[in-house]
Tab-separated table of C-alpha atoms and ligand atoms in Angstrom:
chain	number	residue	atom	x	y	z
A	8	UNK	CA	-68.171	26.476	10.184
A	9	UNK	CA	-66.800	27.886	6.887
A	10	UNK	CA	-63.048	26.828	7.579
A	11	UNK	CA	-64.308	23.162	8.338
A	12	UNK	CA	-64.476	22.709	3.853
A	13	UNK	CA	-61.575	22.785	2.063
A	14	UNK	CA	-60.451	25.016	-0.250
A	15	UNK	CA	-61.149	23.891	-3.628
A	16	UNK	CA	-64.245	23.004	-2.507
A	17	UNK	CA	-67.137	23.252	-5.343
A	18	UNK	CA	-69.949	25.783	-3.695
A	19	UNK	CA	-72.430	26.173	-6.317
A	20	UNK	CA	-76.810	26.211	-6.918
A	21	UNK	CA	-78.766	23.539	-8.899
A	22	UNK	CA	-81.149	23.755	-11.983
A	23	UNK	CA	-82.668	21.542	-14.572
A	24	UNK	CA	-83.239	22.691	-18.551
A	25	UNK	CA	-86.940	21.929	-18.697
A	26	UNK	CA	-87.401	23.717	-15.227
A	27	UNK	CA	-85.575	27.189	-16.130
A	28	UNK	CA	-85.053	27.161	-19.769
A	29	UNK	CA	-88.050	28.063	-21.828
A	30	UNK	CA	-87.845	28.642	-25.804
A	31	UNK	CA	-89.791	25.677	-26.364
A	32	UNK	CA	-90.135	26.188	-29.706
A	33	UNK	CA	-86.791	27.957	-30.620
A	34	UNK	CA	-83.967	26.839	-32.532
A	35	UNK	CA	-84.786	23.385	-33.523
A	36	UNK	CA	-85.792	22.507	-30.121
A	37	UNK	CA	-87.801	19.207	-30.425
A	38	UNK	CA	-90.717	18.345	-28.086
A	39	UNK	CA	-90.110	16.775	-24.561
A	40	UNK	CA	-92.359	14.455	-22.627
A	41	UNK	CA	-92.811	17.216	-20.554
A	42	UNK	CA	-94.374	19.886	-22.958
A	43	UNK	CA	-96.787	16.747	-23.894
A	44	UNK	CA	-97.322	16.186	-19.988
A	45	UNK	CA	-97.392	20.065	-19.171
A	46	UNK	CA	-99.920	20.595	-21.853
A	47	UNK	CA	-102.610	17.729	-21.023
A	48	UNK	CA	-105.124	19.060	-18.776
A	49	UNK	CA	-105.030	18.306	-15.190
A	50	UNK	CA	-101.520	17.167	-14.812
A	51	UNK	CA	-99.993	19.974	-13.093
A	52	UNK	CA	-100.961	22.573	-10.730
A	53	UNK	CA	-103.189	25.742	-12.665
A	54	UNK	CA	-101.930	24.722	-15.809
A	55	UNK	CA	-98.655	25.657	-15.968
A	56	UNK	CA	-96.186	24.552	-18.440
A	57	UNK	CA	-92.353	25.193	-19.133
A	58	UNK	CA	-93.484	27.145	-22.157
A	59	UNK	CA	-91.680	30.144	-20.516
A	60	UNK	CA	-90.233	28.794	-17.535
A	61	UNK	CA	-87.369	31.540	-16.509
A	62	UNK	CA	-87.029	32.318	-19.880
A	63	UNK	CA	-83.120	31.578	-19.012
A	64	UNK	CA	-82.511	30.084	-22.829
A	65	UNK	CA	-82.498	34.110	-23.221
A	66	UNK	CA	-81.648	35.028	-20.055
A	67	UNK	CA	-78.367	33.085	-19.220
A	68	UNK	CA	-75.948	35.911	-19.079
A	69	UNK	CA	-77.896	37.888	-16.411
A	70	UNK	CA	-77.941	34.280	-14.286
A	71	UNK	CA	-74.605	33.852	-14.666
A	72	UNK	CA	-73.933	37.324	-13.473
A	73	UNK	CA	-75.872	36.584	-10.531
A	74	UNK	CA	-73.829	33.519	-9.439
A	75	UNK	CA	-70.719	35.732	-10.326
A	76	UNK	CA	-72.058	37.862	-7.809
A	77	UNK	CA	-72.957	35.481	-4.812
A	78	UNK	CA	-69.162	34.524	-5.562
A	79	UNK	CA	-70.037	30.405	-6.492
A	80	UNK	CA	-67.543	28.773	-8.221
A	81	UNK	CA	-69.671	25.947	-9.820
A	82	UNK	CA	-72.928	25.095	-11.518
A	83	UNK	CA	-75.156	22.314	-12.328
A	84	UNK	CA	-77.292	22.358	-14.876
A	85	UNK	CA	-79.073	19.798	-17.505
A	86	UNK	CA	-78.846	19.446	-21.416
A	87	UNK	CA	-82.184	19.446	-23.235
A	88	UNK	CA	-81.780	16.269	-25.234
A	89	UNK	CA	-84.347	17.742	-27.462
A	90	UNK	CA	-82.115	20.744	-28.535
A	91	UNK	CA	-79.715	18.378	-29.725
A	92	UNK	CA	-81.646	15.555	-31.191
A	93	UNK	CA	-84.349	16.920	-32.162
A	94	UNK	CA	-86.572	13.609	-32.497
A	95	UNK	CA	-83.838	12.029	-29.680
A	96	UNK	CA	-81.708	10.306	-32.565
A	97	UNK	CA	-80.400	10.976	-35.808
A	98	UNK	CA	-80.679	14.726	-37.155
A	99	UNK	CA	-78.094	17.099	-35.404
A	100	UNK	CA	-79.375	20.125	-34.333
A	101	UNK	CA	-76.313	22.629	-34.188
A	102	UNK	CA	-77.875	25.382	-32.905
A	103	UNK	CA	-79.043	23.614	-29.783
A	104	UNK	CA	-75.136	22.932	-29.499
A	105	UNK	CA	-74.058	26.390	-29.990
A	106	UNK	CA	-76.448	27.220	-27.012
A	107	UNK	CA	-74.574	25.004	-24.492
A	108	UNK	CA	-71.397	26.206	-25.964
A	109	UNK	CA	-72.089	29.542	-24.942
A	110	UNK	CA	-73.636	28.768	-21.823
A	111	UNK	CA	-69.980	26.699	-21.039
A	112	UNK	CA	-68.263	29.635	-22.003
A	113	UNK	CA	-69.945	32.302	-20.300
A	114	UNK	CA	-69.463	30.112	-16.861
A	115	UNK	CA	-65.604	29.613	-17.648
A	116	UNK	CA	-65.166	33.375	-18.487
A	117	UNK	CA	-67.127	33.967	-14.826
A	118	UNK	CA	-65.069	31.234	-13.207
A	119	UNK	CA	-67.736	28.846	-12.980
A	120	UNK	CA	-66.945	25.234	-13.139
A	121	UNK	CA	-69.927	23.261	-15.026
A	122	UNK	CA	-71.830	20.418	-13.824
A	123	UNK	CA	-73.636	18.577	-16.571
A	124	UNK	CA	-76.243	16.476	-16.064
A	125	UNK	CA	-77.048	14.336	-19.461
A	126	UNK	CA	-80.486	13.321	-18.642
A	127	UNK	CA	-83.238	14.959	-16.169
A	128	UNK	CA	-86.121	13.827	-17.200
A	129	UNK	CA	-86.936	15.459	-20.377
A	130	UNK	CA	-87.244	12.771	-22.966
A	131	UNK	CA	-87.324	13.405	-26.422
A	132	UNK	CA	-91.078	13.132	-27.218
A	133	UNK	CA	-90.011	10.796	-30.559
A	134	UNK	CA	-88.293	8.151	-28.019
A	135	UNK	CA	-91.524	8.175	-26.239
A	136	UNK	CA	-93.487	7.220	-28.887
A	137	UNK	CA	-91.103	3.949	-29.594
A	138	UNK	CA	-92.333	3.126	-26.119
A	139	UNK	CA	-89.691	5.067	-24.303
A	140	UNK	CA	-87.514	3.860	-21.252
A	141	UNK	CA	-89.191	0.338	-21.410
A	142	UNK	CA	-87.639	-0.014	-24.947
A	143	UNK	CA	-84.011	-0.985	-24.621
A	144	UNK	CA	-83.101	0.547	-27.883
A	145	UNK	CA	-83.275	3.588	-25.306
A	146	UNK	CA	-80.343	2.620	-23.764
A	147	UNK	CA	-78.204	3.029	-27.198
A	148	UNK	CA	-79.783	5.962	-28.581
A	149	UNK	CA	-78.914	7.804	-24.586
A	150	UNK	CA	-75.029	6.872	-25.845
A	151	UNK	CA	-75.083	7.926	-29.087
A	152	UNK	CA	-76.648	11.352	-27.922
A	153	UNK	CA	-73.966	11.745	-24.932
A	154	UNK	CA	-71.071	11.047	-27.394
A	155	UNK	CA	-72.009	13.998	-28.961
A	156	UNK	CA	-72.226	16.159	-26.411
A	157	UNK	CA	-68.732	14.764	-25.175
A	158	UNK	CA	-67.353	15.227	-28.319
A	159	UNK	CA	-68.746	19.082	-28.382
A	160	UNK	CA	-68.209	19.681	-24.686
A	161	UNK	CA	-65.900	17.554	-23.490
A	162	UNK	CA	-62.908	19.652	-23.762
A	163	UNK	CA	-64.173	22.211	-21.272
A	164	UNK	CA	-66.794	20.530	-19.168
A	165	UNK	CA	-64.962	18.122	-16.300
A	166	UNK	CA	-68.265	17.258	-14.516
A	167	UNK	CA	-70.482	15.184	-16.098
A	168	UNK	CA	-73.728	13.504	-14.507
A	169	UNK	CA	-74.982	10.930	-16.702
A	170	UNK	CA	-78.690	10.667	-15.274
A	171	UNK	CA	-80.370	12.839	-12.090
A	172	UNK	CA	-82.831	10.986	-9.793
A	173	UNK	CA	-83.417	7.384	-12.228
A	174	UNK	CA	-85.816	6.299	-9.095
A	175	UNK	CA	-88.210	9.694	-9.184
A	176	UNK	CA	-88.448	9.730	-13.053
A	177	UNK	CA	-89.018	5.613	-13.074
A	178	UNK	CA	-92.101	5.711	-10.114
A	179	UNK	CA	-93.430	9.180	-10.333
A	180	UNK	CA	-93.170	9.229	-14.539
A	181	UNK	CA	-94.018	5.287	-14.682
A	182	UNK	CA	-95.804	4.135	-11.726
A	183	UNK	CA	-97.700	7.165	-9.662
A	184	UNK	CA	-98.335	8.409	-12.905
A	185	UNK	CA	-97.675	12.554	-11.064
A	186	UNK	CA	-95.104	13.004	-13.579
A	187	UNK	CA	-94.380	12.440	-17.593
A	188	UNK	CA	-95.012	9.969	-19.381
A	189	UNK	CA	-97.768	9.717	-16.507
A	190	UNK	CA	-97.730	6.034	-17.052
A	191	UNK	CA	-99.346	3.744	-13.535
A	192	UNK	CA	-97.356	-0.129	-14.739
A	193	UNK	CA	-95.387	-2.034	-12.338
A	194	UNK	CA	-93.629	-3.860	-14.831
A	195	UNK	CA	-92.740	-1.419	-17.089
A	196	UNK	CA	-91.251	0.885	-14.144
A	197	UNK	CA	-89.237	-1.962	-13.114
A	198	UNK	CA	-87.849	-2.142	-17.213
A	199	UNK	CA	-87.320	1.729	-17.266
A	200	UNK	CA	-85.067	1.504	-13.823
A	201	UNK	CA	-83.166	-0.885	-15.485
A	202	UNK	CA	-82.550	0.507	-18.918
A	203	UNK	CA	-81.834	3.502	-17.274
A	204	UNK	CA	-78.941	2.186	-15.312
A	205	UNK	CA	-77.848	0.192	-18.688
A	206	UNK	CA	-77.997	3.356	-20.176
A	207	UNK	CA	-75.957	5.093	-17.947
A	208	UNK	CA	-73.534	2.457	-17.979
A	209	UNK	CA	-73.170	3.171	-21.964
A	210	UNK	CA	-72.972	6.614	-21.664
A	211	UNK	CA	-69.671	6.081	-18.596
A	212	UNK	CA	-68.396	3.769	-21.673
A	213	UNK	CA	-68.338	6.213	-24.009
A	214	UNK	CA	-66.634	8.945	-21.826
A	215	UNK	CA	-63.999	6.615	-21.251
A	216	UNK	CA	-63.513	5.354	-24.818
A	217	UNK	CA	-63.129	9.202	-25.968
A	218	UNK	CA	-60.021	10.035	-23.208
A	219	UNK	CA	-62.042	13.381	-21.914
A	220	UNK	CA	-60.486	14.785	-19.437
A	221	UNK	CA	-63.188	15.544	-17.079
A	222	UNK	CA	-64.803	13.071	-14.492
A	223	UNK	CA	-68.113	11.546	-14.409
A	224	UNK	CA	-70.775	10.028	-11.923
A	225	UNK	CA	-74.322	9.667	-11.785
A	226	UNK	CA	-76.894	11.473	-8.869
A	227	UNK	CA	-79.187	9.714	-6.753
A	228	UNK	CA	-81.702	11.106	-4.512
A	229	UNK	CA	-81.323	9.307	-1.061
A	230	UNK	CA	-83.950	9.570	1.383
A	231	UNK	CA	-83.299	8.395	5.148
A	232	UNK	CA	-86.118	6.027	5.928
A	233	UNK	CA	-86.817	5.356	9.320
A	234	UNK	CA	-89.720	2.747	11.038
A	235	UNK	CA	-92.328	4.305	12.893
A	236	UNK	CA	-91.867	1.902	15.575
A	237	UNK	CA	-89.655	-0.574	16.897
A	238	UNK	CA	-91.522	-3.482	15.655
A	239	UNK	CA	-90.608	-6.079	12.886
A	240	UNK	CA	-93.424	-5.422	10.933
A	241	UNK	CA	-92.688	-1.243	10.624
A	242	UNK	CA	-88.770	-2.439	10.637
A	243	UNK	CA	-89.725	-4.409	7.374
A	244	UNK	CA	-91.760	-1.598	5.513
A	245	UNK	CA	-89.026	0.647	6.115
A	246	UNK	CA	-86.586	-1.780	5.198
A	247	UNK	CA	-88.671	-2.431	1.553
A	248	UNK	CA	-88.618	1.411	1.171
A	249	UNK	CA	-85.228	2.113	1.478
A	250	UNK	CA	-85.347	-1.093	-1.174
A	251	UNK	CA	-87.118	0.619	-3.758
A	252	UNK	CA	-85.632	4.026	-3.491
A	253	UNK	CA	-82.314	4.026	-2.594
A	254	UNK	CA	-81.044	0.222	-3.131
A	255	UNK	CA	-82.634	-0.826	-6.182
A	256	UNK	CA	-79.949	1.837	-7.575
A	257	UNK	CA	-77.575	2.004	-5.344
A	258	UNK	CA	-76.700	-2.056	-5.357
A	259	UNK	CA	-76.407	-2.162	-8.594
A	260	UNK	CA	-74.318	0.645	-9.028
A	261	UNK	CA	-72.024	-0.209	-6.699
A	262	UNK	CA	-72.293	-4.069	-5.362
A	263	UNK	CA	-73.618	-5.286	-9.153
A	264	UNK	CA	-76.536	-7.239	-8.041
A	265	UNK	CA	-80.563	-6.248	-7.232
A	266	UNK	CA	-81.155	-6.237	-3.658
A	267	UNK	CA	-82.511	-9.669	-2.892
A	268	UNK	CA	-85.546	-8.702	-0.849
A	269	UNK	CA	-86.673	-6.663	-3.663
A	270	UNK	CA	-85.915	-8.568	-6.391
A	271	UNK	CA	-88.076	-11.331	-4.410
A	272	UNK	CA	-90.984	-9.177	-3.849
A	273	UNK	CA	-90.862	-8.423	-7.512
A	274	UNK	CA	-90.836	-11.532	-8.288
A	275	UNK	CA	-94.260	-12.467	-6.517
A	276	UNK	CA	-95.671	-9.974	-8.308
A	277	UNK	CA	-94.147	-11.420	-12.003
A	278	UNK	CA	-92.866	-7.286	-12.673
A	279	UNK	CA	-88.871	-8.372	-12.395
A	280	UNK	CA	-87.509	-6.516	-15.226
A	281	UNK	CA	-86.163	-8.398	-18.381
A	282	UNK	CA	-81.885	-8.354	-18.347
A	283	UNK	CA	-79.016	-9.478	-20.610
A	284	UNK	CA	-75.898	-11.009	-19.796
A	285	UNK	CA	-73.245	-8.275	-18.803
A	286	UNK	CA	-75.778	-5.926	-17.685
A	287	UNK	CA	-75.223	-5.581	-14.172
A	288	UNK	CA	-71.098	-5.593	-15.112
A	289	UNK	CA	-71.649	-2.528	-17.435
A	290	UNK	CA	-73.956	-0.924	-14.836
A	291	UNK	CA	-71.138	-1.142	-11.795
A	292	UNK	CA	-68.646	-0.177	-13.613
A	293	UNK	CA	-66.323	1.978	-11.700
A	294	UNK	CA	-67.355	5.830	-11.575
A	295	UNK	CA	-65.503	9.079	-10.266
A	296	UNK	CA	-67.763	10.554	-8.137
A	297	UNK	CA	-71.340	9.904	-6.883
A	298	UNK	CA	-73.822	12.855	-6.543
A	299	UNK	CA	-76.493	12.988	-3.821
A	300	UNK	CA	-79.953	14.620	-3.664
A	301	UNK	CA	-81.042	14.773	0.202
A	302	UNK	CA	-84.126	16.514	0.679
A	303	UNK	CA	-86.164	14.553	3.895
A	304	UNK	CA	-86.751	12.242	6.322
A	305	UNK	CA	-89.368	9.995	6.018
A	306	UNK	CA	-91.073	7.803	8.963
A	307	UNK	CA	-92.818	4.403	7.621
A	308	UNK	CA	-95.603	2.289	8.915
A	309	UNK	CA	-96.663	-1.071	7.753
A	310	UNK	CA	-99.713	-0.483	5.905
A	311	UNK	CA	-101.811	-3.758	4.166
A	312	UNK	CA	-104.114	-1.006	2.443
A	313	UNK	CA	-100.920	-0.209	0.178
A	314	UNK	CA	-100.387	-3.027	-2.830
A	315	UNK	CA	-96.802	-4.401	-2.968
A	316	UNK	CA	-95.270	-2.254	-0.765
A	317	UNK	CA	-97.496	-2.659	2.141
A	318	UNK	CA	-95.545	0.478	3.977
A	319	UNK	CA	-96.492	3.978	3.918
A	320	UNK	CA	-95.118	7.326	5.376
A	321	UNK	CA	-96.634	8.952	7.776
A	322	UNK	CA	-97.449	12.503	8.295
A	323	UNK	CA	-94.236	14.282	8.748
A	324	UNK	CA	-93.276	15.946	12.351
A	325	UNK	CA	-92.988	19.749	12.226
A	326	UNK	CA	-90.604	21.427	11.546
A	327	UNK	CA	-91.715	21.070	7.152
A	328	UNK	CA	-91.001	22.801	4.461
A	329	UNK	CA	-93.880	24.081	1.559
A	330	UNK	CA	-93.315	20.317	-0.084
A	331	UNK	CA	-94.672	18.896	3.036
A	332	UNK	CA	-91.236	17.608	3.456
A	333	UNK	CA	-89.372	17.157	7.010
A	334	UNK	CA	-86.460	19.694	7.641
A	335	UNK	CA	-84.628	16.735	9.224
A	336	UNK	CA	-80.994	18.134	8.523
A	337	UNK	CA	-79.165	14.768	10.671
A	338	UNK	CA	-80.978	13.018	7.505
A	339	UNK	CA	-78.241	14.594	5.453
A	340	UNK	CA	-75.170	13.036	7.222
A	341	UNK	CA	-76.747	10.222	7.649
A	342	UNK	CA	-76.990	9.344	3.996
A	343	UNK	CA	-73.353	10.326	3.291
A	344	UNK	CA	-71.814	8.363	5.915
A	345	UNK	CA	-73.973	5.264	5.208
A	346	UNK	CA	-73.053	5.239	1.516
A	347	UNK	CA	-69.580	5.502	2.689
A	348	UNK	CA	-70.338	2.549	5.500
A	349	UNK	CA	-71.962	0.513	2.862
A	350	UNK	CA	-71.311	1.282	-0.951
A	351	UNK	CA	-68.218	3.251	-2.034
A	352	UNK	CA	-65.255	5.913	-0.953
A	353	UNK	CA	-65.284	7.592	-4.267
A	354	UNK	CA	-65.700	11.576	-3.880
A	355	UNK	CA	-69.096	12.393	-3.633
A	356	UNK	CA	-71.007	15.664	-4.333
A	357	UNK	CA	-74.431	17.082	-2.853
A	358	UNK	CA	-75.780	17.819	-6.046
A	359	UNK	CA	-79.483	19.107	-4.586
A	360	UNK	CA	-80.171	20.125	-1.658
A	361	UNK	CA	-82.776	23.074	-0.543
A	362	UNK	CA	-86.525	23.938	0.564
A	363	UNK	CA	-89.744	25.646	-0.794
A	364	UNK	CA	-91.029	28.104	1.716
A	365	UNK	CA	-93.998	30.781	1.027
A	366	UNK	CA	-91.728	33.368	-0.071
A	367	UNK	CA	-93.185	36.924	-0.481
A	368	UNK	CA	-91.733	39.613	-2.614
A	369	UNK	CA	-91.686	42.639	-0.268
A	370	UNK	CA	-89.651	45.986	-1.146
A	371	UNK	CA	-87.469	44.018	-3.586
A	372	UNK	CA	-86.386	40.881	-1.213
A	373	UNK	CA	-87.884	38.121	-0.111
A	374	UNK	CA	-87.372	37.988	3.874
A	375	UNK	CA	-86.979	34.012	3.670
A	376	UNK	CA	-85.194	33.106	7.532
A	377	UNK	CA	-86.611	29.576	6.795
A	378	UNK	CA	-84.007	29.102	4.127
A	379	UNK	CA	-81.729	30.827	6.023
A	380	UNK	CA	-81.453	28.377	8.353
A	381	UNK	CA	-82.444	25.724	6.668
A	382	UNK	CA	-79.174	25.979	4.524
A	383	UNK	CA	-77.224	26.812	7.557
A	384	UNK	CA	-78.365	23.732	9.066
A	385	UNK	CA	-77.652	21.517	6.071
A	386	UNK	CA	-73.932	22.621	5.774
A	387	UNK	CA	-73.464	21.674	9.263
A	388	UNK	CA	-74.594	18.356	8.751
A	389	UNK	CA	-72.579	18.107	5.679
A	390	UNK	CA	-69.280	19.190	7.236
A	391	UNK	CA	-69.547	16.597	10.071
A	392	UNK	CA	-70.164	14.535	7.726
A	393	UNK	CA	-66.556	15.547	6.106
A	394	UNK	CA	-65.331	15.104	9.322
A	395	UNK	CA	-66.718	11.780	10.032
A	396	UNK	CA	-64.277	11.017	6.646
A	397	UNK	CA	-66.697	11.168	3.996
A	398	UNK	CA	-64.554	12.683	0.661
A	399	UNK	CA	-67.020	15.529	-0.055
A	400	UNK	CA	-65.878	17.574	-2.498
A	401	UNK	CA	-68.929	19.986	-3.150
A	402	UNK	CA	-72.549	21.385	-2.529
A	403	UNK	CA	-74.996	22.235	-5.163
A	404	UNK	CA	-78.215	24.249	-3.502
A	405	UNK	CA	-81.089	23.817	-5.218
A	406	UNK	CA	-82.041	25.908	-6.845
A	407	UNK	CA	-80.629	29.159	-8.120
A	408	UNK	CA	-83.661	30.317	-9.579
A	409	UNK	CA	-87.749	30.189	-8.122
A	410	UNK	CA	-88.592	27.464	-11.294
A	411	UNK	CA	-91.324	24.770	-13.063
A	412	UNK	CA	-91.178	22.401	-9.741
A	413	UNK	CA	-92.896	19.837	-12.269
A	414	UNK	CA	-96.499	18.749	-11.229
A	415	UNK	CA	-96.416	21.818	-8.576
A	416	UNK	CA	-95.837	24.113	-11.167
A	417	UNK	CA	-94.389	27.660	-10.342
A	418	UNK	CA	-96.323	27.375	-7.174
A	419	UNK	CA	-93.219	26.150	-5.040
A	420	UNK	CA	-90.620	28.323	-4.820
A	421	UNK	CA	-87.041	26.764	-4.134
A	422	UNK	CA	-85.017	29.524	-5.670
A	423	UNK	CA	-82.168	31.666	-3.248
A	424	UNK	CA	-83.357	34.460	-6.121
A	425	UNK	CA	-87.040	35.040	-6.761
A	426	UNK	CA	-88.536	35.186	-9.996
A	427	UNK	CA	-91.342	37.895	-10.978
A	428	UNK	CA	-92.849	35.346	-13.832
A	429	UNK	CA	-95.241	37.847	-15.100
A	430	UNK	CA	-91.791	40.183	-15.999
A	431	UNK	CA	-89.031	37.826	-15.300
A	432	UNK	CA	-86.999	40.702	-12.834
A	433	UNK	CA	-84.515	38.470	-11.007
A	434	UNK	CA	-84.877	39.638	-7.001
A	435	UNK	CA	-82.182	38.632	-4.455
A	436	UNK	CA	-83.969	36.779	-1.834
A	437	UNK	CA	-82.045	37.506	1.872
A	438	UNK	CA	-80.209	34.075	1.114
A	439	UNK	CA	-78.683	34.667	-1.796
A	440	UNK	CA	-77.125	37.842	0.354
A	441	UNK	CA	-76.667	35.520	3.280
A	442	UNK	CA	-74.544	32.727	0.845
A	443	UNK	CA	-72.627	35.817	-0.891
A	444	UNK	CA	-71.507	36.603	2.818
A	445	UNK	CA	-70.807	33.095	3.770
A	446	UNK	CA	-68.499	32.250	0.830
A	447	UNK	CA	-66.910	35.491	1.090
A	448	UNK	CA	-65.143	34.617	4.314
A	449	UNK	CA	-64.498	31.180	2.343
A	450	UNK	CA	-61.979	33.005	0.231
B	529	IFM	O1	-87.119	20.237	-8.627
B	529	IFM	C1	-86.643	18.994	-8.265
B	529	IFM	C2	-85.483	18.570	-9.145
B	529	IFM	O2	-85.820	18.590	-10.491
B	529	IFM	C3	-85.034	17.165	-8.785
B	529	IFM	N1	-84.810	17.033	-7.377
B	529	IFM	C4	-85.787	17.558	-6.462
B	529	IFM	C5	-86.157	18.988	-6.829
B	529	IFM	C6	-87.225	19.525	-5.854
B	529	IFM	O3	-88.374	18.745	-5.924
C-alpha cells in the first residue's frame, strides 16, 4: 500500500492550541471563549478545562522529538489568537510570537514541515464580548491578526489554513449550544458562517498582498450523508444535511453562491444571513489547496419532530468508534472524489482524520488494534482515492497527542501517544510504533 503515495508526500498528526497547549495564564496569553466555556459549570464532561491540557506550551520539544521519532515529515497545529492579541486586536503580545517562532523552528531543525491553522475555535474572549462572529467587524480584526502572523511567520511556514471546521464552530458554538460561545440562535449562526467565510476571504487577501511564499487553503470537515431509505422524503433530509454541513461552505467557496435549497429554507424561517456586495467574490477567491476532515458516515431519516431540518441521523451500524461515530472508511474516498466530481482539482490535504477508542495504559503501551486498523483502513481508502485522480498531497492523523476533545473533555482519547494527565509521561501507544514502521518502508 505504502508505494501507492508519492514521495514527497506530507505524512504527519493533527492538534489544535486550546486542545494541547495549556499555560493559560502565561506570557500575556489573553482569555479564549473556551476558558470562559470550560470554566462555566456543566458545559463539559467532569469539569475539565484546557487549564493544563498537555501542558505542550512547555512541553513542545519532547513532542517534537516524538514525531522525529515516528519519522513524520509534517505537522498541523493552531495559533492561539489570544497569545498574540491579547484582547483579539490592538496590543502585540511578543512573547506569544516568540513561542510560535520557536515552535517553527524546532519543527524545521527536526524536518518537520508546519501546517498552520489561523483560527480553531478559540476566540479571543474581548471579540466575544463585541458580539463575536455575528459582528462583521470580526471579519477585519481576523485580517489584521493573520497579517501579523504572516509577517512573523511567513518566511518559514508554507502551509497556512486560514479557518478549521467554520460549520462545527458556527452550529455546535452558535446553534446546539455543546460548544463556546454556547449560544442556541438560528440567525445569528447563519451571520457567523458567513463572516467566517468573509473572514477567511480577507485573511487569503492578505497572504497574497504580502508575496509569502508558502500556500494557503482553508479545512472543512465533510461528512458523507446517506438516506436511510430509498424514498423522496429520506432522499430530501439527507439532501438538506449535506446542505447545511458540507454545501453551505463548500458552494461558496468554490461555485460563489449559497446552495439554493438552503438558502430557501432559510429564508422561510427569516434567519438568511445579512451580505454585502462582493462578498461571495472575496469568499471564492481562488485557493491552493483545500484541507479535509473525514471522520463518519452518517444515515438520515426524515424526522417532523426536528425544527427546520426535519432530518435526523440514525443510530449508527457497528462497527463505531468511542464518539459513537461509524468507522465507515469508503466514507473517506467518497468525499475526496466527490469534491473533485463537483467543486475543484486544486491539491487537497486530509488534514484530520482518526478515532477515540477506550485505550488502557498497560505495561507502558496502550494495546489499541482498533486504531490500528482503523488507520490502516483509512489510508487505503485514501490511496484509491489518489488513484481514482484525486491530487492528494498529504495526511494529517488526528491527533498526535490523547487531548481536551472539547465538551468530552480528556475523556476521549484520539491520540497515537497516550497522555498520563495526572504526570504528563508521553506513552507510545502500539500505533504510533505501527506508523513509525509504516513510513519507514516509505523512505
Ligand atoms: O478534536 C476535534 C478537532 O478539534 C476538530 N475535528 C474533530 C476532532 C475530533 O472531534
Amino acid at each position: 500500500m505504502k508505494s501507492l503515495f508519492p514521495p514527497d508526500f506530507l505524512w504527519g498528526t493533527a492538534t489544535a492550541s486550546y486542545q494541547i497547549e495549556g499555560a493559560v495564564h502565561e506570557d500575556g496569553r489573553g482569555l479564549s471563549i473556551w476558558d470562559t466555556f470550560s470554566h462555566t459549570p456543566g458545559k463539559i464532561a467532569n469539569g475539565d478545562t484546557g487549564d493544563v491540557a498537555c501542558d505542550h506550551y512547555h512541553r513542545f520539544e519532547t513532542d517534537i522529538h516524538i514525531m522525529k521519532e515516528i519519522g513524520l515529515n509534517a505537522y498541523r497545529a493552531s495559533i492561539t489568537w489570544s497569545r498574540i492579541l491579547p484582547d483579539g486586536k490592538g496590543q502585540l503580545n511578543r512573547k506569544g510570537i516568540d513561542f510560535y517562532n520557536r515552535l517553527t523552528d524546532t519543527l524545521l531543525d527536526a524536518g518537520i514541515q508546519p501546517m498552520y491553522t489561523l483560527f480553531h475555535w478559540d476566540l479571543p474572549e474581548g471579540l466575544q464580548k463585541l458580539g463575536g462572529w455575528a459582528n462583521r467587524d470580526l471579519t477585519e480584526y481576523f485580517r489584521d491578526y493573520c497579517a501579523i502572523i504572516f509577517q512573523h511567520l511567513g518566511d518559514r511556514v508554507h502551509y497556512w489554513i486560514t479557518l478549521n471546521e467554520p460549520s462545527v464552530h458556527t452550529y455546535l458554538g452558535h446553534l446546539y449550544g455543546t460548544h463556546a460561545p454556547g449560544l442556541t440562535d438560528w440567525k445569528t449562526a447563519t451571520q457567523t458562517a458567513h463572516h467566517l467565510l468573509v473572514a477567511h476571504g480577507l485573511a487569503v487577501q492578505a497572504f497574497r498582498e504580502g508575496g509569502f511564499p508558502g500556500s494557503i487553503g482553508i479545512t472543512l470537515n465533510i461528512n458523507h450523508f446517506e438516506a436511510a431509505g430509498d424514498t423522496a422524503e429520506h432522499r430530501q433530509a439527507a439532501q438538506r444535511m449535506d446542505g447545511l454541513w458540507n454545501r453551505w461552505y463548500l458552494d461558496p467557496l468554490f461555485k460563489q453562491s449559497y446552495p439554493a435549497d438552503i438558502w430557501e429554507l432559510y429564508e422561510n424561517h427569516r434567519f438568511t444571513p445579512s451580505m454585502k456586495a462582493g462578498d461571495l467574490a472575496l469568499i471564492s477567491q481562488p485557493l491552493d489547496f483545500l484541507g479535509i476532515n473525514y471522520y463518519y458516515r452518517e444515515i438520515i431519516h426524515a424526522d417532523p419532530t426536528i425544527p427546520v431540518l426535519q432530518a435526523s441521523a440514525s443510530s449508527p451500524p457497528p462497527p463505531i468508534t468511542a464518539m459513537g461515530w461509524e468507522i465507515f472508511p469508503d466514507g473517506l474516498y467518497h468525499v475526496l472524489t466527490r469534491i473533485k466530481r463537483e467543486y475543484t482539482s486544486i491539491p487537497i490535504y486530509i488534514t484530520e482524520n482518526g478515532a477515540a477508542f477506550p485505550d488502557v495504559l498497560q505495561n507502558g503501551t496502550v494495546q489499541d488494534t482498533p486504531r490500528i486498523d482503523y488507520l490502516k483502513k483509512h489510508f487505503q481508502a485514501a490511496a484509491e482515492a489518489l488513484a481514482a485522480g484525486v491530487d492528494l498531497r498529504g495526511y494529517f492523523i488526528w491527533s498526535l497527542l490523547d487531548n481536551f476533545e472539547w465538551a468530552c473533555g480528556y475523556e476521549k482519547r484520539f491520540g497515537i501517544i497516550y497522555i498520563d494527565y495526572a504526570t504528563q509521561q508521553r506513552y507510545w501507544k502500539q500505533s504510533a510504533y505501527w506508523l513509525k514502521d509504516f513510513l519507514a518502508v516509505l523512505r
